[in-house]
Amino acid sequence: MKRTDLISPAVIITALLLAAFPLLANAFWLVQIGAQTFIYGIIALGLILLAGYGGMVSLAQMSVAGLAGYSMAIFGLNSAGLGLGWPLPVVIITAIILATIFGTLIGVLSVRTEGIYTIMITLAVATGFFYFTRQNYAIFNGFTGFAGIKAPVIGGYDLRNPVWFYYLCLIFAAFSYLAITHLVRSTFGVALQGVRDNARRMEALGFHVKAHRITAYAIASVLAAIGGILTVWMNDRIDPSSIGVGPAIDILIIAVIGGLGHPVGAFIGALIFTLVDNFAIDLIDRERFNTVIGAVFLFIVLFSPDGVIGWWRRLFKPGSSSARASSQ
Amino acid sequence: MKLFLITTLNGLTLAALYFLVASGFSLVFGLMRNVNMAHGSLYLLGAYIGYQFQEATGSWVAAIAGGFLSMALLGLLLQHYLFRFLEGQELRQTLVTIGISIIAADLMLAYWGGTTYQFEIPDALYGALRGIPVIKVYPIYRLFILVAAITVGIALWLFLNRTRIGMMIRAGVDDRDMLSATGVNVHLIFALTFALGAGLAGLAGVVGGSALSIAPGEDLRYLLASLVVVIVGGMGSVAGSAVGAILIGLTEQYGLAYSPTYGVVYTFVIMVAVLAVRPQGIMGRSA
């Protein structure tokens, strides 16, 4: 992977196409497909950092995103009249900070374990948080959750307008993508990959293994928080069903379908997932979305462990040393 | 006092159910390092198939046998046709089982629908036991679950500690490669263990479904219970599953009785505390 990757023709063409997309797309394609893909991609990007580069598969990304979303409702305004109504910038910063603390604590807990234990513990945390929000009415308003968390008007741009919301999500997606692509090549990113491949060796070399892992969790949490805030703005609401086990596993599905080996996998996976999500109805019986996406997921896991980008690499760049998805 | 005793009994009977589900999960993981995320699906499918058996034969015992045998067979097939080829690739195995559980949940919903099913339990187990000091009455069936779990626990212990195959399984938990090197057909042992673990899940499905009911979403609940129980109790040990199940079962019921809103939280406090002090679980040995 060379530095020139970032300004390759493919990247520039993709960027131009994405920027021009609103010229030819209607509101459905802009929000339900476009913005949704970017949001899923941002959250899954955190998982790719954790799983692909850190060797830690966390199923708690959606819980972190959910906490950020809930914070927007609790500290800001919602239609239940339960919000504290703090000023928007303060609310956003509070949401990101709280979610990051939450995600980092999950990291502190789960780095005590390795490999599959991490999946189990993060799944247990995610499920526990889901049940907690559903039972707790004092803070999370229980089963109903919150509605009426409207996207704001910033600098004259009404973010409820599909075009501006699309651009908002695009900007954050692009920013996140660039940040993570740089990060994984930084000293930290390379050390994290070292920790993934052989933690004991890195320990012996004097690296603080746990600190690296926990930092990765913190960074992934920031991404999840951004995704969570954009999600509540898009859906206008948040309730326990949006942070249940289904959505938690969806993020894993997205990352694995796309491929854990490169940050772009998050967005490819998100696009495939969103398209299947919206058009499975036309392909097969309307209720059987989960069977379709489950079968796609199973197929990819069984036949191309490094996801769609793995296929791409084998088809078009034979011989290139593809960064293996951590499938040990 | 009465509330406390009833809650304790409820906790223990819930623990019994958790033990039935989690012991199979733990055994499979201990031996094969296969985190079977579809374990909850086996529980639910076992319950549904058991229900069909009861519908067809009118016998609850047939439901129990049907739940156990059908899931044991399914476990055997899964191990033989799928997991055998993914050996040693823990993450991939986990992902595959997640994929299976998603599809299974959806197909079960398609076939059996969203309605709740109820088993008809035999008259002998139906009704309440009267004349217990302090508590006065308690459902017989819940006590039966307790007895059943203890029986299964002892049977498992005897099987693992007193038979030749059990010895091989324990040897495999300790060191797979050495077991294989001594000429044991490890694949056969693996398949057998998987069948046993899956069968226990199916059995638990019928037993648990008779106590409560069968409905979509139960798969997830028992997968989570199994996860937490084995994280707390330790992987691959029958005693660990028992300890974990008792801790979690009691905690859940006390939480429900005394502070309903935060019931879930206590379970996680225990999990976090165990992880902080003994990451391998209370009865687990460090890998």
Coordinates of C-alpha atoms in Angstrom, one line a residue:
Chain A
M1 CA 0.0 0.0 0.0
K2 CA 1.6 3.2 -1.1
R3 CA 0.9 6.8 -0.1
T4 CA -0.3 7.5 -3.7
D5 CA -3.3 5.3 -3.1
L6 CA -5.1 8.3 -1.6
I7 CA -5.0 10.4 -4.8
S8 CA -5.3 7.6 -7.3
P9 CA -7.6 8.1 -10.3
A10 CA -10.1 5.7 -8.8
V11 CA -10.4 7.7 -5.6
I12 CA -10.8 11.0 -7.5
I13 CA -13.5 9.5 -9.8
T14 CA -15.3 8.0 -6.9
A15 CA -15.2 11.3 -5.1
L16 CA -16.5 13.2 -8.1
L17 CA -19.3 10.7 -8.7
L18 CA -20.4 10.9 -5.1
A19 CA -20.3 14.7 -5.1
A20 CA -22.4 14.8 -8.3
F21 CA -24.9 12.1 -7.1
P22 CA -27.5 14.6 -5.9
L23 CA -27.8 15.9 -9.5
L24 CA -29.4 12.7 -10.7
A25 CA -30.9 11.1 -7.6
N26 CA -34.2 11.6 -5.9
A27 CA -34.8 11.9 -2.2
F28 CA -35.1 8.1 -1.7
W29 CA -31.8 7.4 -3.2
L30 CA -30.1 10.3 -1.4
V31 CA -31.2 9.5 2.1
Q32 CA -32.3 5.8 2.2
I33 CA -29.5 4.6 0.1
G34 CA -26.8 7.3 0.0
A35 CA -26.8 8.7 3.5
Q36 CA -27.6 5.4 5.1
T37 CA -24.7 3.8 3.4
F38 CA -22.3 6.5 4.7
I39 CA -23.7 6.2 8.2
Y40 CA -23.4 2.4 8.3
G41 CA -20.0 2.8 6.7
I42 CA -18.8 5.2 9.4
I43 CA -19.9 2.9 12.2
A44 CA -18.5 -0.2 10.4
L45 CA -15.2 1.7 9.8
G46 CA -14.6 1.6 13.5
L47 CA -15.1 -2.1 13.5
I48 CA -12.7 -2.5 10.7
L49 CA -10.1 -0.6 12.7
L50 CA -10.8 -2.9 15.7
A51 CA -11.2 -6.2 13.9
G52 CA -9.1 -5.9 10.7
Y53 CA -6.2 -3.9 12.2
G54 CA -6.5 -4.8 15.9
G55 CA -7.8 -8.3 15.8
M56 CA -10.6 -7.5 18.2
V57 CA -14.1 -8.2 16.9
S58 CA -16.4 -6.0 18.9
L59 CA -20.2 -6.3 18.6
A60 CA -20.7 -3.2 20.8
Q61 CA -20.2 -0.6 18.0
M62 CA -23.9 -0.1 17.6
S63 CA -24.4 0.3 21.4
V64 CA -21.9 3.1 21.4
A65 CA -23.6 4.7 18.4
G66 CA -26.9 4.2 20.3
L67 CA -25.7 5.9 23.4
A68 CA -24.6 8.9 21.3
G69 CA -28.1 8.9 19.7
Y70 CA -29.8 8.7 23.0
S71 CA -27.6 11.5 24.3
M72 CA -28.8 13.7 21.5
A73 CA -32.4 13.1 22.6
I74 CA -31.8 13.4 26.3
F75 CA -29.6 16.5 26.4
G76 CA -31.2 18.1 23.3
L77 CA -34.8 18.3 22.3
N78 CA -37.3 15.5 21.7
S79 CA -41.0 15.4 21.2
A80 CA -41.7 13.6 24.4
G81 CA -40.8 16.9 26.1
L82 CA -38.2 15.1 28.2
G83 CA -35.0 16.7 26.6
L84 CA -32.9 19.0 28.7
G85 CA -32.7 21.4 25.7
W86 CA -29.1 22.3 25.9
P87 CA -27.6 24.3 23.0
L88 CA -26.8 22.1 20.0
P89 CA -23.0 22.3 20.0
V90 CA -22.9 21.4 23.6
V91 CA -25.3 18.5 23.0
I92 CA -23.2 17.2 20.1
I93 CA -19.9 17.4 22.1
T94 CA -21.5 15.8 25.2
A95 CA -22.9 13.0 23.0
I96 CA -19.6 12.3 21.4
I97 CA -17.7 12.4 24.7
L98 CA -20.2 10.2 26.6
A99 CA -20.2 7.6 23.8
T100 CA -16.5 7.6 23.6
I101 CA -16.2 7.1 27.3
F102 CA -18.7 4.3 27.1
G103 CA -16.9 2.6 24.2
T104 CA -13.5 3.0 25.9
L105 CA -14.8 1.4 29.0
I106 CA -16.1 -1.5 26.9
G107 CA -12.6 -1.7 25.5
V108 CA -11.0 -1.7 29.0
L109 CA -13.3 -4.6 29.9
S110 CA -12.9 -6.6 26.7
V111 CA -9.1 -6.3 26.3
R112 CA -8.8 -8.5 29.3
T113 CA -9.8 -11.2 27.0
E114 CA -8.7 -12.4 23.6
G115 CA -10.1 -13.6 20.3
I116 CA -13.5 -15.2 20.5
Y117 CA -14.0 -14.2 24.1
T118 CA -14.0 -10.6 22.9
I119 CA -16.9 -11.3 20.6
M120 CA -18.8 -13.0 23.4
I121 CA -18.2 -10.2 25.9
T122 CA -19.0 -7.4 23.6
L123 CA -22.2 -9.2 22.5
A124 CA -23.1 -9.7 26.1
V125 CA -22.5 -6.0 26.7
A126 CA -24.5 -5.0 23.7
T127 CA -27.5 -7.2 24.6
G128 CA -27.3 -6.0 28.2
F129 CA -27.4 -2.4 27.1
F130 CA -30.3 -3.2 24.9
Y131 CA -32.4 -4.8 27.7
F132 CA -31.4 -1.9 30.0
T133 CA -32.6 0.8 27.7
R134 CA -35.8 -1.1 27.2
Q135 CA -36.5 -1.5 30.9
N136 CA -35.3 1.9 32.1
Y137 CA -37.9 4.6 31.8
A138 CA -36.1 7.2 34.0
I139 CA -33.3 7.9 31.6
F140 CA -34.0 6.1 28.3
N141 CA -37.8 6.2 28.3
G142 CA -38.0 2.5 28.0
F143 CA -39.7 0.7 25.1
T144 CA -40.9 3.8 23.3
G145 CA -37.5 5.6 23.3
F146 CA -37.5 9.1 21.9
A147 CA -38.9 10.7 18.8
G148 CA -38.7 14.2 17.3
I149 CA -34.9 14.6 17.3
K150 CA -34.8 16.8 14.3
A151 CA -31.7 17.5 12.2
P152 CA -30.8 21.1 12.8
V153 CA -30.3 24.1 10.5
I154 CA -26.6 24.9 10.4
G155 CA -25.3 28.0 8.7
G156 CA -28.4 28.4 6.6
Y157 CA -28.3 24.8 5.4
D158 CA -31.4 22.9 6.5
L159 CA -30.1 19.4 7.2
R160 CA -33.6 18.0 6.9
N161 CA -33.3 18.7 3.2
P162 CA -32.2 15.4 1.6
V163 CA -29.5 17.0 -0.5
W164 CA -27.8 18.8 2.4
F165 CA -28.2 15.7 4.7
Y166 CA -26.6 13.6 2.0
Y167 CA -23.7 16.1 1.8
L168 CA -23.3 16.2 5.5
C169 CA -23.0 12.4 5.7
L170 CA -20.7 12.3 2.7
I171 CA -18.4 14.9 4.3
F172 CA -18.2 12.9 7.6
A173 CA -17.8 9.6 5.7
A174 CA -15.0 11.0 3.6
F175 CA -13.3 12.6 6.6
S176 CA -13.6 9.4 8.6
Y177 CA -12.3 7.3 5.7
L178 CA -9.2 9.6 5.2
A179 CA -8.5 9.7 8.9
I180 CA -8.6 6.0 9.3
T181 CA -6.6 5.4 6.1
H182 CA -3.9 7.7 7.5
L183 CA -4.2 6.3 11.0
V184 CA -3.5 2.7 10.0
R185 CA -0.2 3.8 8.4
S186 CA 0.9 5.9 11.3
T187 CA 3.2 4.6 14.0
F188 CA 0.2 3.8 16.1
G189 CA -1.6 1.9 13.3
V190 CA 1.4 -0.2 12.4
A191 CA 2.0 -1.0 16.1
L192 CA -1.7 -2.0 16.4
Q193 CA -1.2 -4.4 13.5
G194 CA 1.9 -5.7 15.3
V195 CA -0.2 -6.3 18.3
R196 CA -2.8 -8.1 16.2
D197 CA -0.2 -10.4 14.7
N198 CA 1.8 -11.2 17.8
A199 CA 0.9 -9.4 21.0
R200 CA 3.7 -11.1 23.1
R201 CA 6.4 -10.0 20.7
M202 CA 5.1 -6.4 20.8
E203 CA 5.1 -6.6 24.5
A204 CA 8.6 -7.8 24.5
L205 CA 9.6 -5.0 22.2
G206 CA 8.4 -2.6 24.8
F207 CA 5.0 -1.6 23.4
H208 CA 2.1 -1.2 25.8
V209 CA -0.2 -3.7 24.2
K210 CA -3.3 -2.9 26.3
A211 CA -2.9 0.9 25.7
H212 CA -2.8 0.4 22.0
R213 CA -5.9 -1.8 22.1
I214 CA -7.9 0.5 24.3
T215 CA -6.9 3.5 22.1
A216 CA -8.3 1.6 19.1
Y217 CA -11.6 1.2 21.0
A218 CA -11.6 4.9 21.8
I219 CA -11.1 5.8 18.1
A220 CA -13.7 3.3 17.0
S221 CA -16.1 4.8 19.5
V222 CA -15.7 8.3 18.1
L223 CA -16.7 7.0 14.7
A224 CA -19.6 5.1 16.2
A225 CA -20.7 8.3 18.0
I226 CA -20.7 10.3 14.7
G227 CA -22.7 7.5 13.1
G228 CA -25.1 7.4 16.0
I229 CA -25.8 11.2 15.8
L230 CA -26.3 11.1 12.0
T231 CA -28.7 8.1 12.5
V232 CA -31.0 9.9 14.9
W233 CA -31.0 12.9 12.6
M234 CA -32.0 10.7 9.7
N235 CA -34.6 8.6 11.5
D236 CA -35.8 11.4 13.7
R237 CA -36.1 9.0 16.5
I238 CA -34.3 6.3 18.6
D239 CA -35.6 3.4 20.6
P240 CA -34.2 0.1 21.9
S241 CA -34.9 -1.7 18.7
S242 CA -32.3 0.4 16.9
I243 CA -29.5 -0.9 19.2
G244 CA -30.7 -4.5 19.6
V245 CA -28.7 -7.5 18.7
G246 CA -29.9 -7.4 15.1
P247 CA -28.4 -4.0 14.4
A248 CA -25.2 -4.9 16.4
I249 CA -24.7 -7.9 14.2
D250 CA -25.6 -5.9 11.0
I251 CA -22.5 -3.9 11.6
L252 CA -20.4 -7.0 11.7
I253 CA -22.1 -8.3 8.6
I254 CA -21.3 -5.0 6.8
A255 CA -17.7 -5.1 7.8
V256 CA -17.2 -8.7 6.9
I257 CA -19.1 -8.5 3.5
G258 CA -17.0 -5.5 2.5
G259 CA -13.8 -6.9 3.9
L260 CA -11.8 -6.3 7.0
G261 CA -8.6 -5.8 5.2
H262 CA -9.0 -2.1 4.1
P263 CA -11.0 0.8 5.3
V264 CA -12.9 1.0 2.0
G265 CA -14.5 -2.4 2.9
A266 CA -16.7 -0.6 5.4
F267 CA -18.4 1.5 2.7
I268 CA -18.6 -1.3 0.1
G269 CA -20.2 -3.6 2.7
A270 CA -22.5 -0.8 3.8
L271 CA -23.6 -0.2 0.2
I272 CA -24.3 -3.9 -0.4
F273 CA -26.2 -4.2 2.8
T274 CA -28.3 -1.1 2.2
L275 CA -29.2 -2.2 -1.3
V276 CA -30.2 -5.7 -0.1
D277 CA -32.1 -4.1 2.8
N278 CA -34.1 -2.0 0.4
F279 CA -34.5 -4.2 -2.6
A280 CA -34.7 -7.7 -1.0
I281 CA -38.5 -7.1 -1.1
D282 CA -38.4 -7.1 -4.9
L283 CA -36.1 -10.2 -5.1
I284 CA -37.9 -12.4 -2.7
D285 CA -40.8 -12.5 -0.3
R286 CA -41.0 -9.2 1.5
E287 CA -40.5 -10.5 5.0
R288 CA -37.4 -12.6 4.3
F289 CA -34.8 -9.9 4.3
N290 CA -32.8 -11.6 7.1
T291 CA -32.6 -14.9 5.2
V292 CA -31.2 -13.1 2.1
I293 CA -28.6 -11.0 4.1
G294 CA -27.8 -14.0 6.2
A295 CA -27.1 -16.2 3.1
V296 CA -25.0 -13.4 1.5
F297 CA -23.0 -13.2 4.8
L298 CA -22.6 -16.9 5.1
F299 CA -21.5 -17.2 1.5
I300 CA -18.9 -14.5 1.9
V301 CA -17.6 -15.9 5.2
L302 CA -17.3 -19.4 3.7
F303 CA -15.9 -18.6 0.3
S304 CA -14.2 -15.2 0.6
P305 CA -13.0 -14.6 4.1
D306 CA -11.6 -11.2 3.1
G307 CA -14.8 -10.0 1.8
V308 CA -15.7 -8.3 -1.5
I309 CA -12.4 -6.4 -1.5
G310 CA -10.7 -9.7 -1.3
W311 CA -12.4 -10.8 -4.5
W312 CA -11.5 -7.5 -6.1
R313 CA -7.8 -8.0 -5.2
R314 CA -7.7 -11.5 -6.5
L315 CA -9.4 -10.5 -9.7
F316 CA -7.6 -7.4 -10.6
K317 CA -4.3 -7.3 -8.7
P318 CA -3.1 -10.9 -8.7
G319 CA 0.2 -11.2 -6.9
S320 CA -0.2 -8.1 -4.8
S321 CA 0.3 -8.9 -1.1
S322 CA -3.2 -8.5 0.1
A323 CA -3.5 -7.5 3.7
R324 CA -5.1 -10.6 5.2
A325 CA -8.3 -10.2 7.2
S326 CA -7.4 -11.4 10.6
S327 CA -9.0 -14.8 10.3
Q328 CA -6.9 -16.7 12.7
Chain B
M1 CA -39.0 -14.0 54.2
K2 CA -41.6 -15.7 52.0
L3 CA -40.7 -13.5 49.1
F4 CA -37.0 -14.2 49.6
L5 CA -37.5 -18.0 49.7
I6 CA -39.7 -18.0 46.6
T7 CA -37.3 -15.8 44.8
T8 CA -34.5 -18.1 45.7
L9 CA -36.4 -21.1 44.4
N10 CA -37.2 -19.2 41.2
G11 CA -33.6 -18.3 40.9
L12 CA -32.5 -21.9 41.3
T13 CA -35.0 -23.3 38.9
L14 CA -34.0 -20.7 36.3
A15 CA -30.4 -21.6 37.0
A16 CA -31.3 -25.2 36.3
L17 CA -32.7 -24.2 32.9
Y18 CA -29.6 -22.1 32.2
F19 CA -27.4 -25.0 33.2
L20 CA -29.1 -27.3 30.7
V21 CA -28.6 -24.8 27.9
A22 CA -25.1 -23.6 28.8
S23 CA -23.5 -27.0 29.6
G24 CA -23.7 -28.1 26.0
F25 CA -22.4 -24.7 24.8
S26 CA -19.5 -24.9 27.3
L27 CA -18.6 -28.5 26.4
V28 CA -18.5 -27.7 22.7
F29 CA -16.4 -24.6 23.2
G30 CA -14.1 -26.3 25.7
L31 CA -13.3 -29.2 23.3
M32 CA -13.4 -27.6 19.9
R33 CA -12.9 -23.9 20.5
N34 CA -16.0 -23.4 18.5
V35 CA -18.2 -20.6 19.8
N36 CA -21.5 -21.8 18.6
M37 CA -23.5 -18.6 18.2
A38 CA -26.3 -20.7 16.8
H39 CA -26.7 -22.5 20.2
G40 CA -29.8 -20.4 20.9
S41 CA -31.2 -21.4 17.5
L42 CA -30.7 -25.0 18.5
Y43 CA -32.6 -24.4 21.7
L44 CA -35.6 -22.8 19.9
L45 CA -35.6 -25.2 17.0
G46 CA -35.5 -28.1 19.5
A47 CA -38.5 -26.6 21.2
Y48 CA -40.5 -26.2 18.0
I49 CA -39.7 -29.7 16.8
G50 CA -40.5 -31.1 20.2
Y51 CA -43.8 -29.3 20.0
Q52 CA -44.5 -30.9 16.6
F53 CA -43.7 -34.3 18.2
Q54 CA -46.2 -33.7 20.9
E55 CA -48.8 -32.6 18.4
A56 CA -48.3 -35.8 16.5
T57 CA -48.1 -38.3 19.3
G58 CA -49.7 -36.5 22.2
S59 CA -46.9 -37.5 24.5
W60 CA -44.7 -35.0 26.3
V61 CA -41.9 -37.6 26.7
A62 CA -41.9 -37.9 22.9
A63 CA -41.4 -34.1 22.7
I64 CA -38.4 -34.3 25.0
A65 CA -37.0 -37.2 23.0
G66 CA -37.8 -35.4 19.7
G67 CA -36.1 -32.2 20.9
F68 CA -33.0 -34.0 22.0
L69 CA -32.6 -36.4 19.1
S70 CA -33.4 -34.0 16.3
M71 CA -31.0 -31.4 17.5
A72 CA -28.3 -34.0 18.2
L73 CA -28.7 -35.2 14.6
L74 CA -28.6 -31.6 13.3
G75 CA -25.5 -31.0 15.4
L76 CA -23.9 -34.1 13.9
L77 CA -24.7 -32.9 10.4
L78 CA -23.4 -29.4 11.0
Q79 CA -20.2 -30.7 12.5
H80 CA -19.6 -33.2 9.8
Y81 CA -20.5 -31.1 6.8
L82 CA -19.5 -27.6 7.9
F83 CA -17.5 -27.0 11.1
R84 CA -15.1 -29.9 10.3
F85 CA -13.7 -27.8 7.5
L86 CA -13.2 -24.7 9.5
E87 CA -11.3 -26.3 12.3
G88 CA -8.7 -24.0 13.9
Q89 CA -10.2 -20.9 12.3
E90 CA -12.0 -19.6 15.4
L91 CA -13.2 -16.3 14.1
R92 CA -14.5 -17.8 10.9
Q93 CA -16.4 -20.5 12.8
T94 CA -18.0 -17.9 14.9
L95 CA -19.0 -15.8 11.9
V96 CA -20.5 -18.9 10.2
T97 CA -22.5 -19.7 13.3
I98 CA -23.7 -16.1 13.4
G99 CA -24.8 -16.4 9.8
I100 CA -26.6 -19.7 10.5
S101 CA -28.4 -18.2 13.5
I102 CA -29.7 -15.2 11.5
I103 CA -31.0 -17.5 8.7
A104 CA -32.4 -20.0 11.3
A105 CA -34.3 -17.3 13.2
D106 CA -35.8 -15.9 10.0
L107 CA -36.8 -19.3 8.7
M108 CA -38.3 -20.4 12.0
L109 CA -40.3 -17.2 12.0
A110 CA -41.5 -17.9 8.5
Y111 CA -42.6 -21.5 9.4
W112 CA -43.9 -21.2 12.9
G113 CA -44.9 -17.6 12.8
G114 CA -44.8 -15.1 15.6
T115 CA -47.4 -16.9 17.8
T116 CA -46.5 -18.3 21.2
Y117 CA -46.7 -22.1 21.6
Q118 CA -47.4 -23.9 24.8
F119 CA -46.6 -27.5 25.7
E120 CA -49.0 -29.7 27.5
I121 CA -47.1 -31.1 30.5
P122 CA -48.0 -34.5 32.0
D123 CA -50.6 -34.4 34.8
A124 CA -48.0 -35.7 37.2
L125 CA -45.9 -32.6 36.8
Y126 CA -48.9 -30.2 36.5
G127 CA -50.2 -28.1 39.4
A128 CA -48.6 -27.1 42.6
L129 CA -46.9 -28.8 45.5
R130 CA -48.6 -27.8 48.8
G131 CA -47.6 -28.0 52.4
I132 CA -44.0 -26.7 52.0
P133 CA -43.0 -24.7 55.1
V134 CA -43.1 -20.9 54.8
I135 CA -43.7 -20.8 51.0
K136 CA -46.7 -23.1 51.2
V137 CA -47.2 -23.7 47.5
Y138 CA -44.8 -24.0 44.6
P139 CA -45.3 -25.3 41.0
I140 CA -44.3 -28.9 40.7
Y141 CA -42.9 -28.4 37.2
R142 CA -40.4 -25.9 38.3
L143 CA -39.1 -28.3 40.9
F144 CA -39.0 -30.9 38.2
I145 CA -36.7 -28.7 36.1
L146 CA -34.4 -28.5 39.1
V147 CA -34.4 -32.3 39.5
A148 CA -33.9 -32.7 35.8
A149 CA -30.9 -30.3 35.7
I150 CA -29.3 -32.1 38.6
T151 CA -29.8 -35.4 37.0
V152 CA -28.4 -34.2 33.7
G153 CA -25.5 -32.6 35.5
I154 CA -24.6 -35.8 37.4
A155 CA -25.0 -37.9 34.2
L156 CA -22.7 -35.5 32.4
W157 CA -20.2 -35.7 35.2
L158 CA -20.3 -39.4 35.2
F159 CA -20.0 -39.6 31.5
L160 CA -17.0 -37.3 31.4
N161 CA -15.3 -38.7 34.4
R162 CA -16.1 -42.4 34.4
T163 CA -16.3 -43.5 30.8
R164 CA -13.6 -44.0 28.2
I165 CA -15.2 -41.5 25.7
G166 CA -15.6 -39.0 28.5
M167 CA -11.9 -39.4 29.3
M168 CA -11.1 -38.7 25.7
I169 CA -13.2 -35.6 25.6
R170 CA -11.5 -34.3 28.7
A171 CA -8.2 -35.1 27.2
G172 CA -9.2 -33.2 24.2
V173 CA -10.2 -30.2 26.2
D174 CA -6.7 -30.2 27.7
D175 CA -4.7 -30.9 24.6
R176 CA -6.3 -31.7 21.3
D177 CA -3.0 -32.4 19.5
M178 CA -1.8 -34.9 22.1
L179 CA -5.1 -36.7 22.0
S180 CA -4.9 -37.0 18.3
A181 CA -1.3 -38.1 18.5
T182 CA -2.3 -41.0 20.8
G183 CA -4.3 -42.5 17.9
V184 CA -7.8 -41.3 18.9
N185 CA -10.1 -40.4 16.1
V186 CA -10.5 -36.8 17.1
H187 CA -13.2 -36.1 14.5
L188 CA -15.4 -38.8 15.9
I189 CA -15.0 -37.4 19.4
F190 CA -15.7 -33.9 18.1
A191 CA -18.8 -35.0 16.3
L192 CA -20.0 -36.8 19.3
T193 CA -19.5 -33.9 21.6
F194 CA -21.2 -31.5 19.2
A195 CA -24.2 -33.9 18.9
L196 CA -24.4 -34.1 22.7
G197 CA -24.1 -30.3 23.1
A198 CA -26.7 -29.6 20.4
G199 CA -29.0 -32.3 21.8
L200 CA -28.8 -30.8 25.3
A201 CA -29.8 -27.4 23.7
G202 CA -32.8 -29.1 22.1
L203 CA -33.7 -30.9 25.3
A204 CA -33.5 -27.6 27.2
G205 CA -35.7 -26.1 24.5
V206 CA -38.6 -28.5 25.4
V207 CA -38.0 -28.3 29.1
G208 CA -37.7 -24.5 29.1
G209 CA -40.6 -24.2 26.6
S210 CA -42.8 -26.2 28.9
A211 CA -42.0 -23.9 31.8
L212 CA -42.5 -20.7 30.0
S213 CA -43.4 -20.8 26.3
I214 CA -41.9 -21.0 22.8
A215 CA -41.7 -17.8 20.9
P216 CA -39.4 -16.0 18.5
G217 CA -36.6 -14.2 20.3
E218 CA -36.1 -17.0 22.8
D219 CA -33.1 -18.2 20.8
L220 CA -31.4 -14.9 21.5
R221 CA -32.3 -14.9 25.2
Y222 CA -30.8 -18.4 25.8
L223 CA -27.7 -17.6 23.6
L224 CA -27.1 -14.6 25.8
A225 CA -27.7 -16.7 29.0
S226 CA -25.3 -19.3 27.8
L227 CA -22.6 -16.7 27.0
V228 CA -22.9 -15.0 30.3
V229 CA -23.0 -18.3 32.2
V230 CA -19.9 -19.7 30.6
I231 CA -18.0 -16.3 30.8
V232 CA -18.7 -16.3 34.5
G233 CA -18.4 -20.0 35.2
G234 CA -15.5 -20.8 32.9
M235 CA -15.4 -22.7 29.6
G236 CA -15.4 -26.4 29.1
S237 CA -16.3 -27.4 32.7
V238 CA -19.6 -28.9 33.8
A239 CA -19.0 -27.6 37.3
G240 CA -18.2 -24.1 35.9
S241 CA -21.5 -24.1 34.0
A242 CA -23.4 -25.0 37.2
V243 CA -21.7 -22.3 39.3
G244 CA -22.2 -19.7 36.6
A245 CA -25.8 -20.7 36.1
I246 CA -26.6 -20.6 39.8
L247 CA -25.0 -17.2 40.1
I248 CA -26.7 -15.7 37.1
G249 CA -30.1 -17.3 37.8
L250 CA -30.2 -16.1 41.4
T251 CA -29.0 -12.6 40.4
E252 CA -31.6 -12.3 37.8
Q253 CA -34.4 -13.3 40.1
Y254 CA -33.3 -11.3 43.0
G255 CA -32.9 -8.3 40.7
L256 CA -36.3 -8.8 39.3
A257 CA -37.9 -9.1 42.7
Y258 CA -36.1 -6.3 44.5
S259 CA -35.2 -3.7 41.9
P260 CA -36.9 -4.5 38.6
T261 CA -35.5 -1.6 36.6
Y262 CA -31.8 -2.4 37.1
G263 CA -32.1 -6.2 37.2
V264 CA -30.1 -6.6 34.0
V265 CA -27.3 -4.4 35.4
Y266 CA -26.5 -6.8 38.3
T267 CA -25.8 -9.6 35.9
F268 CA -23.3 -7.4 34.2
V269 CA -21.7 -6.3 37.4
I270 CA -21.0 -9.9 38.1
M271 CA -19.6 -10.5 34.7
V272 CA -17.3 -7.5 34.9
A273 CA -16.2 -8.5 38.4
V274 CA -15.3 -12.0 37.3
L275 CA -13.5 -10.7 34.2
A276 CA -11.5 -8.3 36.4
V277 CA -10.4 -10.9 38.9
R278 CA -10.5 -14.2 36.9
P279 CA -10.7 -13.6 33.2
Q280 CA -10.9 -17.3 32.5
G281 CA -14.1 -17.7 34.6
I282 CA -14.6 -18.9 38.2
M283 CA -13.9 -22.6 37.4
G284 CA -12.0 -22.1 34.2
R285 CA -8.4 -22.9 33.7
S286 CA -6.3 -20.4 31.9
A287 CA -5.8 -21.4 28.3

